[in-house]
Amino acid sequence: MIYTVTLNTAIDKIIQIDGKLTRKKNNKINSYSYDIGGKATHVSVVLSKLNIPNVATGFVGAENKDKLISLLRDKDVTYDFIEQEGCFTRESIILIDQSSDGSYMITDTGFMISEESKKKLKKKLKDNVTKDDIVVFAGSPPEGMKVDEYISIVKVVIDKGAKLIVDASGKYLQKALELKPYLIKPNEFEFQELVGKSIEHLDEYKEEILKLLQTGIEYVFVTLGKKGSLVGHGKKIYLVTPPEVTEVNDTGCGDVFVGGIVAGIVNLMEDHTMLRLATALSASKAAHKDSSGFSLEQANQLKSKVQIEELRIQEVL
Ligand code: TA6
């Protein structure tokens, strides 16, 4: 079974405004809609659409849970969240204007998770996860959750012998490395923070990716936005370039990408096939207005346009 764990769930309000967002101007709303916010929930959206059994879990605020649950049901996601009474799941604002410069994302912190809720999630993972499972942790930790508390939850997965996928940043990602996750997926800024230096050249990325692979991490992804991604696996590093699409909303592209990767792992795809699928799904997401939408048909047409270059690494070793 695949479990996706969103410790800090969100409901996205996607607002489209006329013209270009301008300060000191009354920016008129053209339309708005709601979608599932991040992040591991988006992985569940992808897996569900690919008919891969999975369960979305984590924490939700009981006071507005119906809104999130209805969005999850609309996307055929099976869920089993820990509901915290008296709390509201946060709303993220995604602003899209008519420039082609990308979206604006404004996220709230979310509610503090109670000790009781943390215990419930750990028990749920302990009681259900097996060594044959994959568990994806993605998204910002909840307000006030200390690194050690985060790690104590994530560690349950390692103790059960399951594959752990971590999409986190900062000290949370840094500490998670000690657990030797199966896969990590920082973006370029999170990766540079992780390795403690700014990186200008591809060779530097290669060197740092290799170092992380040598610690026992199976896959190291570094997402580069529109430029695609760098992918380290074993002794190979690939530069993956996505196809051109007309961008409508870049929100959720990274999360959909992870969904495609998990689908590839579950289906024992070889790396090129997996990378083509994940990149094409992510490109299709960019062409859709909401936070988690994509077209399988469009992705299948885009797969052949994904460019994958295996980078020479002997000069780095
Ligand atoms: O990656 C997109 C997204 O999941 C949005 O849907 C929005 O909810 C935001 O990121 C949440 O990110 P965070 O890191 O705050 O969990």
PDB file of C-alpha atoms in Angstrom, residues 1-6 36 39-57 72 74-79 132-138 163 165 183 252-269 274 277-278 281-282 285 291-296 299:
ATOM      1  CA  MET A   1       0.000   0.000   0.000  1.00  0.00           C
ATOM      2  CA  ILE A   2       1.081   3.604  -0.566  1.00  0.00           C
ATOM      3  CA  TYR A   3       0.429   6.098   2.219  1.00  0.00           C
ATOM      4  CA  THR A   4       0.737   9.846   1.653  1.00  0.00           C
ATOM      5  CA  VAL A   5       1.159  11.876   4.828  1.00  0.00           C
ATOM      6  CA  THR A   6       0.302  15.572   4.837  1.00  0.00           C
ATOM      7  CA  ILE A  36      -6.914  20.282  -2.499  1.00  0.00           C
ATOM      8  CA  LYS A  39       1.305  18.460  -0.603  1.00  0.00           C
ATOM      9  CA  ALA A  40       1.277  14.725  -0.133  1.00  0.00           C
ATOM     10  CA  THR A  41      -2.452  14.859  -0.857  1.00  0.00           C
ATOM     11  CA  HIS A  42      -1.500  15.835  -4.421  1.00  0.00           C
ATOM     12  CA  VAL A  43       0.535  12.640  -4.686  1.00  0.00           C
ATOM     13  CA  SER A  44      -2.625  10.754  -3.736  1.00  0.00           C
ATOM     14  CA  VAL A  45      -4.544  12.575  -6.480  1.00  0.00           C
ATOM     15  CA  VAL A  46      -2.024  11.348  -9.050  1.00  0.00           C
ATOM     16  CA  LEU A  47      -1.952   7.756  -7.751  1.00  0.00           C
ATOM     17  CA  SER A  48      -5.755   7.606  -7.586  1.00  0.00           C
ATOM     18  CA  LYS A  49      -6.057   8.837 -11.173  1.00  0.00           C
ATOM     19  CA  LEU A  50      -3.572   6.121 -12.189  1.00  0.00           C
ATOM     20  CA  ASN A  51      -5.661   3.538 -10.297  1.00  0.00           C
ATOM     21  CA  ILE A  52      -2.848   2.837  -7.851  1.00  0.00           C
ATOM     22  CA  PRO A  53      -4.259   2.002  -4.401  1.00  0.00           C
ATOM     23  CA  ASN A  54      -3.212   4.576  -1.796  1.00  0.00           C
ATOM     24  CA  VAL A  55      -4.431   6.265   1.378  1.00  0.00           C
ATOM     25  CA  ALA A  56      -4.051   9.965   2.159  1.00  0.00           C
ATOM     26  CA  THR A  57      -3.486  10.592   5.837  1.00  0.00           C
ATOM     27  CA  LEU A  72     -10.674  14.709  -1.982  1.00  0.00           C
ATOM     28  CA  ASP A  74     -14.075  14.800  -6.182  1.00  0.00           C
ATOM     29  CA  LYS A  75     -10.636  13.419  -7.065  1.00  0.00           C
ATOM     30  CA  ASP A  76     -11.397   9.851  -5.902  1.00  0.00           C
ATOM     31  CA  VAL A  77      -8.833  10.009  -3.114  1.00  0.00           C
ATOM     32  CA  THR A  78      -9.152   7.467  -0.297  1.00  0.00           C
ATOM     33  CA  TYR A  79      -8.395   9.236   2.960  1.00  0.00           C
ATOM     34  CA  ASP A 132       6.298  -3.687   1.452  1.00  0.00           C
ATOM     35  CA  ASP A 133       4.765  -0.205   1.606  1.00  0.00           C
ATOM     36  CA  ILE A 134       5.826   3.221   0.417  1.00  0.00           C
ATOM     37  CA  VAL A 135       5.127   6.241   2.628  1.00  0.00           C
ATOM     38  CA  VAL A 136       5.392   9.781   1.282  1.00  0.00           C
ATOM     39  CA  PHE A 137       5.827  12.724   3.661  1.00  0.00           C
ATOM     40  CA  ALA A 138       5.431  16.021   1.816  1.00  0.00           C
ATOM     41  CA  LYS A 163      10.275   2.872   1.721  1.00  0.00           C
ATOM     42  CA  ILE A 165       9.935   9.387   0.522  1.00  0.00           C
ATOM     43  CA  LEU A 183      14.003   9.212  -1.986  1.00  0.00           C
ATOM     44  CA  GLY A 252       1.416  21.680  -7.590  1.00  0.00           C
ATOM     45  CA  CYS A 253       3.759  20.731 -10.443  1.00  0.00           C
ATOM     46  CA  GLY A 254       6.389  19.442  -8.027  1.00  0.00           C
ATOM     47  CA  ASP A 255       3.834  17.420  -6.084  1.00  0.00           C
ATOM     48  CA  VAL A 256       2.362  15.866  -9.239  1.00  0.00           C
ATOM     49  CA  PHE A 257       5.933  15.056 -10.292  1.00  0.00           C
ATOM     50  CA  VAL A 258       6.398  13.105  -7.042  1.00  0.00           C
ATOM     51  CA  GLY A 259       3.125  11.318  -7.742  1.00  0.00           C
ATOM     52  CA  GLY A 260       4.486  10.205 -11.115  1.00  0.00           C
ATOM     53  CA  ILE A 261       7.733   9.024  -9.532  1.00  0.00           C
ATOM     54  CA  VAL A 262       5.862   6.976  -6.913  1.00  0.00           C
ATOM     55  CA  ALA A 263       3.734   5.469  -9.687  1.00  0.00           C
ATOM     56  CA  GLY A 264       6.934   4.543 -11.503  1.00  0.00           C
ATOM     57  CA  ILE A 265       8.444   2.929  -8.421  1.00  0.00           C
ATOM     58  CA  VAL A 266       5.268   0.956  -7.673  1.00  0.00           C
ATOM     59  CA  ASN A 267       5.123  -0.281 -11.258  1.00  0.00           C
ATOM     60  CA  LEU A 268       8.849  -1.187 -11.265  1.00  0.00           C
ATOM     61  CA  MET A 269       9.473   1.128 -14.202  1.00  0.00           C
ATOM     62  CA  MET A 274       9.477   6.712 -14.808  1.00  0.00           C
ATOM     63  CA  LEU A 277       5.856   9.799 -16.955  1.00  0.00           C
ATOM     64  CA  ALA A 278       6.521  12.034 -13.927  1.00  0.00           C
ATOM     65  CA  LEU A 281       2.339  14.611 -15.664  1.00  0.00           C
ATOM     66  CA  SER A 282       3.980  17.641 -14.050  1.00  0.00           C
ATOM     67  CA  LYS A 285      -0.398  20.074 -14.316  1.00  0.00           C
ATOM     68  CA  SER A 291      -3.556  22.902  -7.843  1.00  0.00           C
ATOM     69  CA  SER A 292      -3.748  19.179  -8.535  1.00  0.00           C
ATOM     70  CA  GLY A 293      -5.330  18.808 -11.960  1.00  0.00           C
ATOM     71  CA  PHE A 294      -3.729  17.228 -15.019  1.00  0.00           C
ATOM     72  CA  SER A 295      -4.751  15.245 -18.079  1.00  0.00           C
ATOM     73  CA  LEU A 296      -3.532  11.663 -18.503  1.00  0.00           C
ATOM     74  CA  ALA A 299       0.662  13.591 -20.332  1.00  0.00           C
TER      75      ALA A 299
END
